[in-house]
PDB file of C-alpha atoms in Angstrom:
ATOM      1  CA  MET J   1     -33.309  13.007  29.747  1.00 87.00           C
ATOM      2  CA  THR J   2     -33.986   9.591  28.219  1.00 92.00           C
ATOM      3  CA  ILE J   3     -37.069   9.052  26.008  1.00 94.00           C
ATOM      4  CA  SER J   4     -38.348   5.592  25.074  1.00 94.00           C
ATOM      5  CA  ASP J   5     -39.329   4.796  21.486  1.00 93.00           C
ATOM      6  CA  PRO J   6     -43.140   4.428  21.292  1.00 92.00           C
ATOM      7  CA  LEU J   7     -43.000   2.272  18.164  1.00 91.00           C
ATOM      8  CA  ASN J   8     -39.686   0.470  17.979  1.00 84.00           C
ATOM      9  CA  HIS J   9     -40.739  -2.432  15.761  1.00 85.00           C
ATOM     10  CA  SER J  10     -44.295  -2.185  14.412  1.00 92.00           C
ATOM     11  CA  LYS J  11     -45.798   0.229  11.890  1.00 94.00           C
ATOM     12  CA  PHE J  12     -49.420   0.078  13.103  1.00 97.00           C
ATOM     13  CA  ALA J  13     -51.389   2.528  15.231  1.00 96.00           C
ATOM     14  CA  ALA J  14     -52.720   0.068  17.811  1.00 96.00           C
ATOM     15  CA  ASP J  15     -49.152  -1.067  18.562  1.00 96.00           C
ATOM     16  CA  VAL J  16     -47.999   2.418  19.666  1.00 96.00           C
ATOM     17  CA  GLN J  17     -46.727   2.145  23.230  1.00 94.00           C
ATOM     18  CA  ASP J  18     -46.598   4.594  26.119  1.00 95.00           C
ATOM     19  CA  ILE J  19     -43.669   6.992  26.108  1.00 95.00           C
ATOM     20  CA  LEU J  20     -41.525   6.846  29.243  1.00 95.00           C
ATOM     21  CA  ILE J  21     -39.235   9.805  29.968  1.00 95.00           C
ATOM     22  CA  SER J  22     -36.534   9.114  32.561  1.00 94.00           C
ATOM     23  CA  ASP J  23     -34.206  11.518  34.383  1.00 92.00           C
ATOM     24  CA  ALA J  24     -36.512  14.482  33.741  1.00 90.00           C
ATOM     25  CA  GLU J  25     -35.432  17.656  35.522  1.00 88.00           C
ATOM     26  CA  GLN J  26     -38.107  19.999  34.177  1.00 91.00           C
ATOM     27  CA  SER J  27     -41.580  20.001  32.673  1.00 94.00           C
ATOM     28  CA  VAL J  28     -41.816  18.646  29.122  1.00 95.00           C
ATOM     29  CA  ALA J  29     -43.960  20.184  26.384  1.00 95.00           C
ATOM     30  CA  PHE J  30     -45.094  17.332  24.142  1.00 96.00           C
ATOM     31  CA  GLU J  31     -46.558  17.661  20.643  1.00 96.00           C
ATOM     32  CA  LEU J  32     -47.876  14.995  18.303  1.00 97.00           C
ATOM     33  CA  LEU J  33     -48.038  16.026  14.643  1.00 97.00           C
ATOM     34  CA  LYS J  34     -49.776  14.210  11.789  1.00 96.00           C
ATOM     35  CA  GLY J  35     -48.710  15.225   8.316  1.00 94.00           C
ATOM     36  CA  GLY J  36     -47.101  18.379   9.742  1.00 93.00           C
ATOM     37  CA  ARG J  37     -50.219  19.443  11.691  1.00 95.00           C
ATOM     38  CA  THR J  38     -50.469  19.312  15.480  1.00 96.00           C
ATOM     39  CA  ILE J  39     -53.188  16.935  16.710  1.00 96.00           C
ATOM     40  CA  LEU J  40     -52.110  16.780  20.371  1.00 95.00           C
ATOM     41  CA  SER J  41     -50.291  19.311  22.560  1.00 96.00           C
ATOM     42  CA  GLU J  42     -49.778  18.821  26.308  1.00 95.00           C
ATOM     43  CA  THR J  43     -47.312  19.711  29.068  1.00 96.00           C
ATOM     44  CA  TYR J  44     -46.209  17.065  31.578  1.00 95.00           C
ATOM     45  CA  ASN J  45     -44.556  17.338  34.993  1.00 94.00           C
ATOM     46  CA  TYR J  46     -42.208  14.699  36.360  1.00 91.00           C
ATOM     47  CA  ASP J  47     -42.984  12.542  39.397  1.00 92.00           C
ATOM     48  CA  ALA J  48     -40.928  11.763  42.500  1.00 91.00           C
ATOM     49  CA  ASP J  49     -38.753   9.382  40.473  1.00 92.00           C
ATOM     50  CA  ASN J  50     -38.043  12.054  37.848  1.00 92.00           C
ATOM     51  CA  GLN J  51     -40.142  10.162  35.328  1.00 94.00           C
ATOM     52  CA  ILE J  52     -42.925  11.154  32.935  1.00 95.00           C
ATOM     53  CA  ARG J  53     -45.273   8.661  31.277  1.00 95.00           C
ATOM     54  CA  ILE J  54     -47.327   9.733  28.238  1.00 95.00           C
ATOM     55  CA  THR J  55     -50.237   7.333  27.700  1.00 94.00           C
ATOM     56  CA  GLY J  56     -53.159   6.903  25.307  1.00 94.00           C
ATOM     57  CA  LEU J  57     -51.225   7.680  22.125  1.00 95.00           C
ATOM     58  CA  ALA J  58     -52.412   4.472  20.413  1.00 95.00           C
ATOM     59  CA  GLN J  59     -56.048   5.586  20.689  1.00 95.00           C
ATOM     60  CA  VAL J  60     -55.297   9.103  19.454  1.00 96.00           C
ATOM     61  CA  ILE J  61     -53.359   7.888  16.420  1.00 97.00           C
ATOM     62  CA  ALA J  62     -55.852   5.087  15.627  1.00 96.00           C
ATOM     63  CA  GLN J  63     -58.708   7.608  15.532  1.00 95.00           C
ATOM     64  CA  SER J  64     -56.813   9.847  13.122  1.00 96.00           C
ATOM     65  CA  LEU J  65     -56.243   7.053  10.548  1.00 97.00           C
ATOM     66  CA  TYR J  66     -59.090   5.223   8.860  1.00 95.00           C
ATOM     67  CA  GLY J  67     -60.219   3.362   5.760  1.00 95.00           C
ATOM     68  CA  GLU J  68     -63.303   3.680   3.601  1.00 95.00           C
ATOM     69  CA  LEU J  69     -65.525   0.952   2.160  1.00 94.00           C
ATOM     70  CA  ALA J  70     -64.366   1.351  -1.413  1.00 92.00           C
ATOM     71  CA  THR J  71     -61.764  -0.098  -3.747  1.00 94.00           C
ATOM     72  CA  GLY J  72     -58.730   1.911  -4.790  1.00 95.00           C
ATOM     73  CA  THR J  73     -56.165   3.933  -2.849  1.00 96.00           C
ATOM     74  CA  GLN J  74     -56.961   4.440   0.846  1.00 97.00           C
ATOM     75  CA  ASP J  75     -55.962   8.098   1.197  1.00 95.00           C
ATOM     76  CA  HIS J  76     -56.403   8.254   4.988  1.00 96.00           C
ATOM     77  CA  ALA J  77     -54.911   4.878   5.895  1.00 96.00           C
ATOM     78  CA  ASP J  78     -51.376   6.005   6.706  1.00 96.00           C
ATOM     79  CA  ASP J  79     -49.383   9.155   7.412  1.00 96.00           C
ATOM     80  CA  THR J  80     -46.158  10.469   8.912  1.00 96.00           C
ATOM     81  CA  PHE J  81     -46.231  11.306  12.629  1.00 97.00           C
ATOM     82  CA  GLU J  82     -43.735  13.450  14.525  1.00 96.00           C
ATOM     83  CA  PHE J  83     -43.155  13.213  18.276  1.00 96.00           C
ATOM     84  CA  ARG J  84     -41.813  16.522  19.584  1.00 96.00           C
ATOM     85  CA  PHE J  85     -40.428  17.232  23.045  1.00 95.00           C
ATOM     86  CA  ASN J  86     -39.768  20.867  23.987  1.00 94.00           C
ATOM     87  CA  ASN J  87     -40.032  21.831  20.290  1.00 93.00           C
ATOM     88  CA  GLU J  88     -37.480  19.211  19.240  1.00 94.00           C
ATOM     89  CA  THR J  89     -38.527  16.299  16.999  1.00 94.00           C
ATOM     90  CA  LYS J  90     -37.303  13.087  18.621  1.00 95.00           C
ATOM     91  CA  PHE J  91     -39.135  10.521  16.472  1.00 95.00           C
ATOM     92  CA  ARG J  92     -40.605  10.652  12.959  1.00 95.00           C
ATOM     93  CA  LYS J  93     -42.521   7.541  11.955  1.00 94.00           C
ATOM     94  CA  SER J  94     -44.790   6.364   9.149  1.00 95.00           C
ATOM     95  CA  ILE J  95     -47.806   4.700  10.805  1.00 96.00           C
ATOM     96  CA  CYS J  96     -50.682   2.684   9.293  1.00 97.00           C
ATOM     97  CA  ALA J  97     -54.244   2.414  10.559  1.00 97.00           C
ATOM     98  CA  MET J  98     -55.177  -0.279  13.075  1.00 96.00           C
ATOM     99  CA  ARG J  99     -57.963  -0.098  15.683  1.00 94.00           C
ATOM    100  CA  LEU J 100     -57.272  -3.397  17.453  1.00 94.00           C
ATOM    101  CA  GLN J 101     -54.024  -5.319  17.759  1.00 94.00           C
ATOM    102  CA  ASN J 102     -53.599  -8.493  15.743  1.00 92.00           C
ATOM    103  CA  PRO J 103     -52.282 -11.336  17.934  1.00 90.00           C
ATOM    104  CA  ARG J 104     -51.257 -13.179  14.765  1.00 88.00           C
ATOM    105  CA  ASP J 105     -48.834 -10.358  13.924  1.00 90.00           C
ATOM    106  CA  PRO J 106     -47.039  -9.391  17.173  1.00 88.00           C
ATOM    107  CA  ASP J 107     -44.135  -7.788  15.283  1.00 90.00           C
ATOM    108  CA  GLY J 108     -46.377  -5.637  13.090  1.00 91.00           C
ATOM    109  CA  ILE J 109     -44.892  -6.821   9.789  1.00 90.00           C
ATOM    110  CA  LYS J 110     -48.028  -7.829   7.858  1.00 90.00           C
ATOM    111  CA  GLU J 111     -48.661  -6.147   4.534  1.00 92.00           C
ATOM    112  CA  VAL J 112     -51.961  -7.834   3.703  1.00 93.00           C
ATOM    113  CA  LEU J 113     -54.233  -6.088   6.194  1.00 94.00           C
ATOM    114  CA  ALA J 114     -56.513  -8.790   7.571  1.00 91.00           C
ATOM    115  CA  ALA J 115     -56.689 -10.485  10.958  1.00 87.00           C
ATOM    116  CA  GLY J 116     -56.892 -13.901   9.325  1.00 81.00           C
ATOM    117  CA  ALA J 117     -55.594 -14.432   5.802  1.00 79.00           C
ATOM    118  CA  ASP J 118     -56.112 -18.011   4.653  1.00 86.00           C
ATOM    119  CA  GLY J 119     -59.550 -19.233   3.678  1.00 89.00           C
ATOM    120  CA  VAL J 120     -61.772 -19.794   0.686  1.00 91.00           C
ATOM    121  CA  CYS J 121     -63.224 -17.718  -2.129  1.00 93.00           C
ATOM    122  CA  TYR J 122     -65.966 -18.123  -4.705  1.00 94.00           C
ATOM    123  CA  PRO J 123     -65.263 -16.919  -8.263  1.00 95.00           C
ATOM    124  CA  GLY J 124     -67.850 -14.298  -9.140  1.00 94.00           C
ATOM    125  CA  GLU J 125     -68.166 -13.015  -5.557  1.00 94.00           C
ATOM    126  CA  PRO J 126     -66.230  -9.923  -4.326  1.00 95.00           C
ATOM    127  CA  LEU J 127     -62.990 -10.689  -2.491  1.00 95.00           C
ATOM    128  CA  LEU J 128     -61.774  -7.381  -1.035  1.00 96.00           C
ATOM    129  CA  VAL J 129     -58.123  -7.410  -0.002  1.00 95.00           C
ATOM    130  CA  THR J 130     -56.205  -4.391   1.350  1.00 96.00           C
ATOM    131  CA  VAL J 131     -52.434  -4.389   0.855  1.00 95.00           C
ATOM    132  CA  ILE J 132     -49.446  -2.149   1.562  1.00 95.00           C
ATOM    133  CA  ASP J 133     -47.318  -1.498  -1.537  1.00 94.00           C
ATOM    134  CA  THR J 134     -47.374  -3.942  -4.467  1.00 94.00           C
ATOM    135  CA  LYS J 135     -48.184  -7.641  -4.134  1.00 93.00           C
ATOM    136  CA  LEU J 136     -48.125 -10.572  -6.519  1.00 93.00           C
ATOM    137  CA  VAL J 137     -51.231 -12.717  -7.012  1.00 94.00           C
ATOM    138  CA  ARG J 138     -50.729 -16.257  -8.296  1.00 94.00           C
ATOM    139  CA  LEU J 139     -53.416 -18.547  -9.640  1.00 95.00           C
ATOM    140  CA  ASN J 140     -52.210 -22.044  -8.776  1.00 94.00           C
ATOM    141  CA  ALA J 141     -53.022 -25.667  -9.369  1.00 94.00           C
ATOM    142  CA  PRO J 142     -51.220 -28.542  -7.624  1.00 91.00           C
ATOM    143  CA  GLY J 143     -47.552 -28.295  -8.557  1.00 88.00           C
ATOM    144  CA  ARG J 144     -47.771 -25.378 -10.979  1.00 92.00           C
ATOM    145  CA  VAL J 145     -48.573 -21.701 -11.396  1.00 93.00           C
ATOM    146  CA  ILE J 146     -51.219 -21.023 -14.032  1.00 95.00           C
ATOM    147  CA  ALA J 147     -51.188 -17.206 -14.133  1.00 95.00           C
ATOM    148  CA  THR J 148     -49.912 -14.189 -12.182  1.00 94.00           C
ATOM    149  CA  THR J 149     -50.752 -10.502 -11.841  1.00 95.00           C
ATOM    150  CA  HIS J 150     -49.753  -7.597  -9.584  1.00 95.00           C
ATOM    151  CA  ILE J 151     -52.076  -5.616  -7.338  1.00 95.00           C
ATOM    152  CA  GLY J 152     -51.564  -2.444  -5.301  1.00 94.00           C
ATOM    153  CA  SER J 153     -49.182   0.451  -5.822  1.00 93.00           C
ATOM    154  CA  SER J 154     -45.772   1.252  -4.364  1.00 92.00           C
ATOM    155  CA  GLY J 155     -45.872   3.498  -1.296  1.00 91.00           C
ATOM    156  CA  THR J 156     -49.648   3.333  -0.845  1.00 95.00           C
ATOM    157  CA  VAL J 157     -52.351   1.356   0.933  1.00 97.00           C
ATOM    158  CA  SER J 158     -54.830   0.005  -1.619  1.00 97.00           C
ATOM    159  CA  THR J 159     -58.010  -2.075  -1.582  1.00 97.00           C
ATOM    160  CA  ILE J 160     -58.472  -4.425  -4.541  1.00 97.00           C
ATOM    161  CA  ASP J 161     -61.238  -6.825  -5.534  1.00 97.00           C
ATOM    162  CA  CYS J 162     -59.245 -10.042  -5.896  1.00 95.00           C
ATOM    163  CA  ASP J 163     -62.148 -12.092  -7.224  1.00 96.00           C
ATOM    164  CA  PRO J 164     -60.353 -14.715  -9.374  1.00 96.00           C
ATOM    165  CA  ALA J 165     -62.995 -14.315 -12.084  1.00 95.00           C
ATOM    166  CA  LYS J 166     -61.920 -10.660 -12.409  1.00 96.00           C
ATOM    167  CA  LEU J 167     -58.169 -11.058 -12.018  1.00 96.00           C
ATOM    168  CA  PHE J 168     -57.927 -14.130 -14.263  1.00 96.00           C
ATOM    169  CA  PRO J 169     -61.085 -14.132 -16.431  1.00 95.00           C
ATOM    170  CA  SER J 170     -59.771 -16.679 -18.942  1.00 94.00           C
ATOM    171  CA  ALA J 171     -57.929 -18.989 -16.553  1.00 94.00           C
ATOM    172  CA  TYR J 172     -59.592 -19.024 -13.114  1.00 94.00           C
ATOM    173  CA  ASP J 173     -61.560 -22.217 -13.870  1.00 92.00           C
ATOM    174  CA  ARG J 174     -58.256 -24.112 -14.198  1.00 94.00           C
ATOM    175  CA  GLY J 175     -56.951 -23.091 -10.761  1.00 93.00           C
ATOM    176  CA  THR J 176     -57.585 -24.532  -7.317  1.00 94.00           C
ATOM    177  CA  TYR J 177     -56.238 -21.730  -5.105  1.00 94.00           C
ATOM    178  CA  ILE J 178     -54.680 -18.255  -5.213  1.00 94.00           C
ATOM    179  CA  ASN J 179     -51.708 -16.838  -3.327  1.00 92.00           C
ATOM    180  CA  ILE J 180     -51.239 -13.156  -2.515  1.00 91.00           C
ATOM    181  CA  GLY J 181     -47.755 -12.243  -1.327  1.00 86.00           C
ATOM    182  CA  ASN J 182     -44.304 -11.111  -2.343  1.00 80.00           C
ATOM    183  CA  ASP J 183     -42.599 -11.556  -5.719  1.00 71.00           C
ATOM    184  CA  ASP J 184     -39.988 -13.881  -4.255  1.00 65.00           C
ATOM    185  CA  GLY J 185     -42.635 -16.489  -3.527  1.00 55.00           C
ATOM    186  CA  MET J 186     -41.790 -16.600   0.156  1.00 54.00           C
ATOM    187  CA  ALA J 187     -44.025 -15.860   3.164  1.00 52.00           C
ATOM    188  CA  ASP J 188     -47.272 -15.506   1.217  1.00 55.00           C
ATOM    189  CA  ASP J 189     -49.800 -13.633   3.290  1.00 74.00           C
ATOM    190  CA  ILE J 190     -52.937 -15.129   1.783  1.00 85.00           C
ATOM    191  CA  GLU J 191     -53.898 -18.517   0.426  1.00 90.00           C
ATOM    192  CA  ARG J 192     -57.497 -18.787  -0.721  1.00 92.00           C
ATOM    193  CA  ARG J 193     -58.921 -22.047  -2.011  1.00 93.00           C
ATOM    194  CA  LEU J 194     -61.369 -21.700  -4.898  1.00 95.00           C
ATOM    195  CA  LEU J 195     -64.792 -23.246  -4.290  1.00 92.00           C
ATOM    196  CA  PRO J 196     -67.585 -23.652  -6.850  1.00 90.00           C
ATOM    197  CA  PRO J 197     -70.235 -20.900  -6.633  1.00 83.00           C
ATOM    198  CA  CYS J 198     -73.830 -21.618  -5.666  1.00 85.00           C
ATOM    199  CA  SER J 199     -77.085 -19.672  -5.780  1.00 85.00           C
ATOM    200  CA  ASP J 200     -77.395 -18.943  -2.038  1.00 89.00           C
ATOM    201  CA  LEU J 201     -74.096 -17.079  -1.515  1.00 93.00           C
ATOM    202  CA  VAL J 202     -74.227 -13.691   0.270  1.00 94.00           C
ATOM    203  CA  THR J 203     -71.216 -11.342   0.483  1.00 95.00           C
ATOM    204  CA  VAL J 204     -70.541  -8.800   3.258  1.00 96.00           C
ATOM    205  CA  ARG J 205     -67.865  -6.109   3.173  1.00 96.00           C
ATOM    206  CA  PHE J 206     -66.699  -4.453   6.377  1.00 96.00           C
ATOM    207  CA  LEU J 207     -63.939  -2.433   8.020  1.00 96.00           C
ATOM    208  CA  ASN J 208     -61.777  -4.914   9.905  1.00 95.00           C
ATOM    209  CA  ARG J 209     -59.466  -4.470  12.905  1.00 95.00           C
ATOM    210  CA  TYR J 210     -57.068  -2.521  10.689  1.00 96.00           C
ATOM    211  CA  ASP J 211     -60.047  -0.293   9.815  1.00 96.00           C
ATOM    212  CA  MET J 212     -59.492  -1.454   6.245  1.00 96.00           C
ATOM    213  CA  PRO J 213     -62.024  -3.030   3.842  1.00 96.00           C
ATOM    214  CA  GLU J 214     -62.350  -6.799   3.841  1.00 95.00           C
ATOM    215  CA  SER J 215     -65.073  -9.158   2.676  1.00 95.00           C
ATOM    216  CA  LEU J 216     -66.468 -12.564   3.533  1.00 93.00           C
ATOM    217  CA  THR J 217     -68.997 -14.759   1.766  1.00 93.00           C
ATOM    218  CA  ALA J 218     -71.724 -16.638   3.637  1.00 93.00           C
ATOM    219  CA  ARG J 219     -73.287 -19.832   2.368  1.00 90.00           C
ATOM    220  CA  TYR J 220     -76.859 -18.639   2.909  1.00 90.00           C
ATOM    221  CA  MET J 221     -79.054 -16.080   4.675  1.00 91.00           C
ATOM    222  CA  THR J 222     -82.281 -16.528   6.650  1.00 93.00           C
ATOM    223  CA  GLU J 223     -84.688 -13.940   8.030  1.00 89.00           C
ATOM    224  CA  LYS J 224     -87.268 -13.512  10.775  1.00 88.00           C
ATOM    225  CA  PRO J 225     -89.756 -10.857   9.541  1.00 84.00           C
ATOM    226  CA  THR J 226     -91.089  -8.586  12.309  1.00 85.00           C
ATOM    227  CA  THR J 227     -92.246  -4.985  12.569  1.00 78.00           C
ATOM    228  CA  GLN J 228     -92.442  -2.304  15.242  1.00 79.00           C
ATOM    229  CA  ASP J 229     -95.263   0.211  15.379  1.00 79.00           C
ATOM    230  CA  ASP J 230     -97.463   2.329  17.634  1.00 77.00           C
ATOM    231  CA  VAL J 231    -101.215   1.863  17.981  1.00 76.00           C
ATOM    232  CA  SER J 232    -103.608   4.650  18.917  1.00 74.00           C
ATOM    233  CA  VAL J 233    -107.313   5.448  18.711  1.00 71.00           C
ATOM    234  CA  MET J 234    -107.989   8.119  16.121  1.00 68.00           C
ATOM    235  CA  TYR J 235    -111.525   9.210  15.301  1.00 73.00           C
ATOM    236  CA  GLY J 236    -112.907   6.207  17.156  1.00 76.00           C
ATOM    237  CA  ARG J 237    -110.761   3.657  15.308  1.00 80.00           C
ATOM    238  CA  ARG J 238    -107.577   1.844  16.264  1.00 78.00           C
ATOM    239  CA  VAL J 239    -104.799   2.916  13.903  1.00 79.00           C
ATOM    240  CA  ARG J 240    -101.226   1.636  13.455  1.00 73.00           C
ATOM    241  CA  PHE J 241     -98.645   4.283  12.663  1.00 73.00           C
ATOM    242  CA  GLY J 242     -94.867   4.668  12.696  1.00 73.00           C
ATOM    243  CA  VAL J 243     -94.576   1.177  11.222  1.00 76.00           C
ATOM    244  CA  LYS J 244     -90.982   0.125  10.631  1.00 80.00           C
ATOM    245  CA  SER J 245     -89.163  -3.126   9.960  1.00 77.00           C
ATOM    246  CA  ALA J 246     -87.455  -4.931  12.816  1.00 82.00           C
ATOM    247  CA  THR J 247     -86.603  -7.948  10.686  1.00 88.00           C
ATOM    248  CA  GLU J 248     -83.527  -9.830  11.839  1.00 91.00           C
ATOM    249  CA  TYR J 249     -81.356 -11.653   9.321  1.00 93.00           C
ATOM    250  CA  THR J 250     -78.863 -14.432   9.929  1.00 93.00           C
ATOM    251  CA  LEU J 251     -75.787 -15.242   7.849  1.00 93.00           C
ATOM    252  CA  ALA J 252     -74.360 -18.756   8.097  1.00 91.00           C
ATOM    253  CA  SER J 253     -70.748 -19.598   7.312  1.00 88.00           C
ATOM    254  CA  GLY J 254     -71.335 -23.269   6.622  1.00 84.00           C
ATOM    255  CA  ARG J 255     -68.570 -25.692   7.523  1.00 83.00           C
ATOM    256  CA  MET J 256     -65.285 -23.797   7.785  1.00 83.00           C
ATOM    257  CA  ARG J 257     -62.055 -25.197   6.417  1.00 80.00           C
ATOM    258  CA  PHE J 258     -59.460 -22.832   7.925  1.00 81.00           C
ATOM    259  CA  ASP J 259     -58.900 -21.335  11.368  1.00 81.00           C
ATOM    260  CA  ASP J 260     -58.434 -17.952   9.673  1.00 85.00           C
ATOM    261  CA  GLN J 261     -62.040 -18.047   8.458  1.00 87.00           C
ATOM    262  CA  PHE J 262     -63.204 -18.037  12.059  1.00 85.00           C
ATOM    263  CA  ASP J 263     -61.043 -14.981  12.834  1.00 87.00           C
ATOM    264  CA  THR J 264     -62.522 -13.125   9.871  1.00 90.00           C
ATOM    265  CA  TRP J 265     -66.086 -13.761  11.042  1.00 90.00           C
ATOM    266  CA  GLN J 266     -65.177 -12.664  14.576  1.00 88.00           C
ATOM    267  CA  ASP J 267     -63.501  -9.531  13.219  1.00 90.00           C
ATOM    268  CA  LEU J 268     -66.828  -8.616  11.618  1.00 90.00           C
ATOM    269  CA  LEU J 269     -68.335  -8.239  15.114  1.00 87.00           C
ATOM    270  CA  THR J 270     -66.042  -5.326  15.994  1.00 87.00           C
ATOM    271  CA  SER J 271     -66.415  -3.516  12.669  1.00 92.00           C
ATOM    272  CA  ARG J 272     -67.447   0.141  12.816  1.00 91.00           C
ATOM    273  CA  LYS J 273     -69.169  -0.225   9.434  1.00 95.00           C
ATOM    274  CA  ALA J 274     -70.491  -3.189   7.470  1.00 96.00           C
ATOM    275  CA  GLN J 275     -72.527  -3.605   4.300  1.00 96.00           C
ATOM    276  CA  ILE J 276     -74.255  -6.483   2.540  1.00 96.00           C
ATOM    277  CA  ARG J 277     -74.500  -6.822  -1.221  1.00 94.00           C
ATOM    278  CA  TRP J 278     -78.162  -7.118  -2.148  1.00 91.00           C
ATOM    279  CA  GLN J 279     -79.505  -7.007  -5.711  1.00 88.00           C
ATOM    280  CA  GLY J 280     -76.249  -5.483  -6.937  1.00 88.00           C
ATOM    281  CA  LYS J 281     -76.106  -2.707  -4.290  1.00 93.00           C
ATOM    282  CA  TRP J 282     -74.251  -2.360  -0.991  1.00 95.00           C
ATOM    283  CA  ILE J 283     -76.627  -1.762   1.935  1.00 95.00           C
ATOM    284  CA  ASP J 284     -75.562  -0.687   5.457  1.00 96.00           C
ATOM    285  CA  ILE J 285     -76.215  -3.238   8.198  1.00 95.00           C
ATOM    286  CA  ILE J 286     -75.857  -3.389  11.987  1.00 93.00           C
ATOM    287  CA  ILE J 287     -74.437  -6.574  13.519  1.00 92.00           C
ATOM    288  CA  THR J 288     -76.521  -7.602  16.540  1.00 89.00           C
ATOM    289  CA  LYS J 289     -75.103 -10.916  17.787  1.00 86.00           C
ATOM    290  CA  SER J 290     -73.228 -14.073  16.869  1.00 85.00           C
ATOM    291  CA  ASN J 291     -73.555 -17.773  17.510  1.00 83.00           C
ATOM    292  CA  TYR J 292     -70.692 -20.137  16.803  1.00 78.00           C
ATOM    293  CA  THR J 293     -69.533 -23.689  17.225  1.00 75.00           C
ATOM    294  CA  ARG J 294     -65.790 -24.195  17.265  1.00 71.00           C
ATOM    295  CA  GLN J 295     -64.235 -27.626  17.215  1.00 68.00           C
ATOM    296  CA  ARG J 296     -60.553 -27.086  18.008  1.00 66.00           C
ATOM    297  CA  ARG J 297     -59.484 -30.703  17.491  1.00 66.00           C
ATOM    298  CA  GLN J 298     -61.375 -31.152  14.212  1.00 65.00           C
ATOM    299  CA  PHE J 299     -61.687 -27.633  12.896  1.00 66.00           C
ATOM    300  CA  HIS J 300     -63.640 -28.571   9.758  1.00 68.00           C
ATOM    301  CA  SER J 301     -66.741 -28.986  11.980  1.00 71.00           C
ATOM    302  CA  SER J 302     -66.638 -25.338  13.121  1.00 79.00           C
ATOM    303  CA  GLN J 303     -69.261 -22.873  11.904  1.00 85.00           C
ATOM    304  CA  VAL J 304     -70.451 -19.341  12.658  1.00 88.00           C
ATOM    305  CA  GLU J 305     -73.756 -17.497  12.404  1.00 90.00           C
ATOM    306  CA  ILE J 306     -74.032 -13.698  12.466  1.00 91.00           C
ATOM    307  CA  ALA J 307     -77.332 -11.886  13.080  1.00 93.00           C
ATOM    308  CA  PHE J 308     -77.899  -8.371  11.727  1.00 93.00           C
ATOM    309  CA  GLN J 309     -80.529  -5.779  10.896  1.00 91.00           C
ATOM    310  CA  THR J 310     -80.555  -3.179   8.145  1.00 92.00           C
ATOM    311  CA  ALA J 311     -79.338   0.239   9.249  1.00 90.00           C
ATOM    312  CA  ASN J 312     -82.468   1.766   7.707  1.00 87.00           C
ATOM    313  CA  PRO J 313     -85.414   0.519   9.874  1.00 82.00           C
ATOM    314  CA  TYR J 314     -87.879   1.156   7.052  1.00 81.00           C
ATOM    315  CA  MET J 315     -86.128  -1.186   4.618  1.00 85.00           C
ATOM    316  CA  THR J 316     -86.236  -4.942   4.229  1.00 85.00           C
ATOM    317  CA  LEU J 317     -83.932  -6.982   2.004  1.00 86.00           C
TER     318      LEU J 317
END
């Protein structure tokens, strides 16, 4: 009996492939264990070609791993999975969370967990970055490194606020961009260009395709105030009751400088949870639609707008 490896190169949940069992001569009892506990147990019979195909494992594993909208160690972002066949462990793999595959990382080797990495940042605004293990952050100017610091922790998945004003409080105003990558200076996963802050900036944090926290900063926000209510006649008078806000807000990216910025805004559309920072607090929002212009030949003309409502219908921003 020959059993194919469901994850022969990647380390992410969405990349888990179907298991194909060839030359099967009897039924196979299959178990999937997460952290030593069984989360799936099924028995399969072979077909006319003596084959068994076990499907849907990517969805099962992706649902069992998840991130939370907070900084620090992501305790539920990765775990060890065992694949047992007739009570015998055939594969034991460490797998990280991922809801949707990342076409920019077909080999599943990324360690900065974002669909798109390069872009811009504004000192003073949150810049949430989720990394596997330890990474080196460099504050750079043309031709030189101004300062460095390490983020993350060995053997863990961590979310860190990489706002340059927090990482390099005494030096960030002398840098033009930051790199987040490996100590050897090769294959940096993130390059963020520092832009001057302005008064209209709005920051959103969300769970991206890896189901890990990420953030983006919009240039400004607009709103269309509306309400929903019921009207009835009570004691001879028309009365409005059940009044709630249906105000729709729009976030605008402004002119984008990197293709990765567009991917980050699009990733926001598939997020299972998103929040906006308003008056120093994070407030749950629901993304309703998007409108974008993408110039592929001259990308600097591209821009995106995202419409959302607050998750609490009785609250306005």
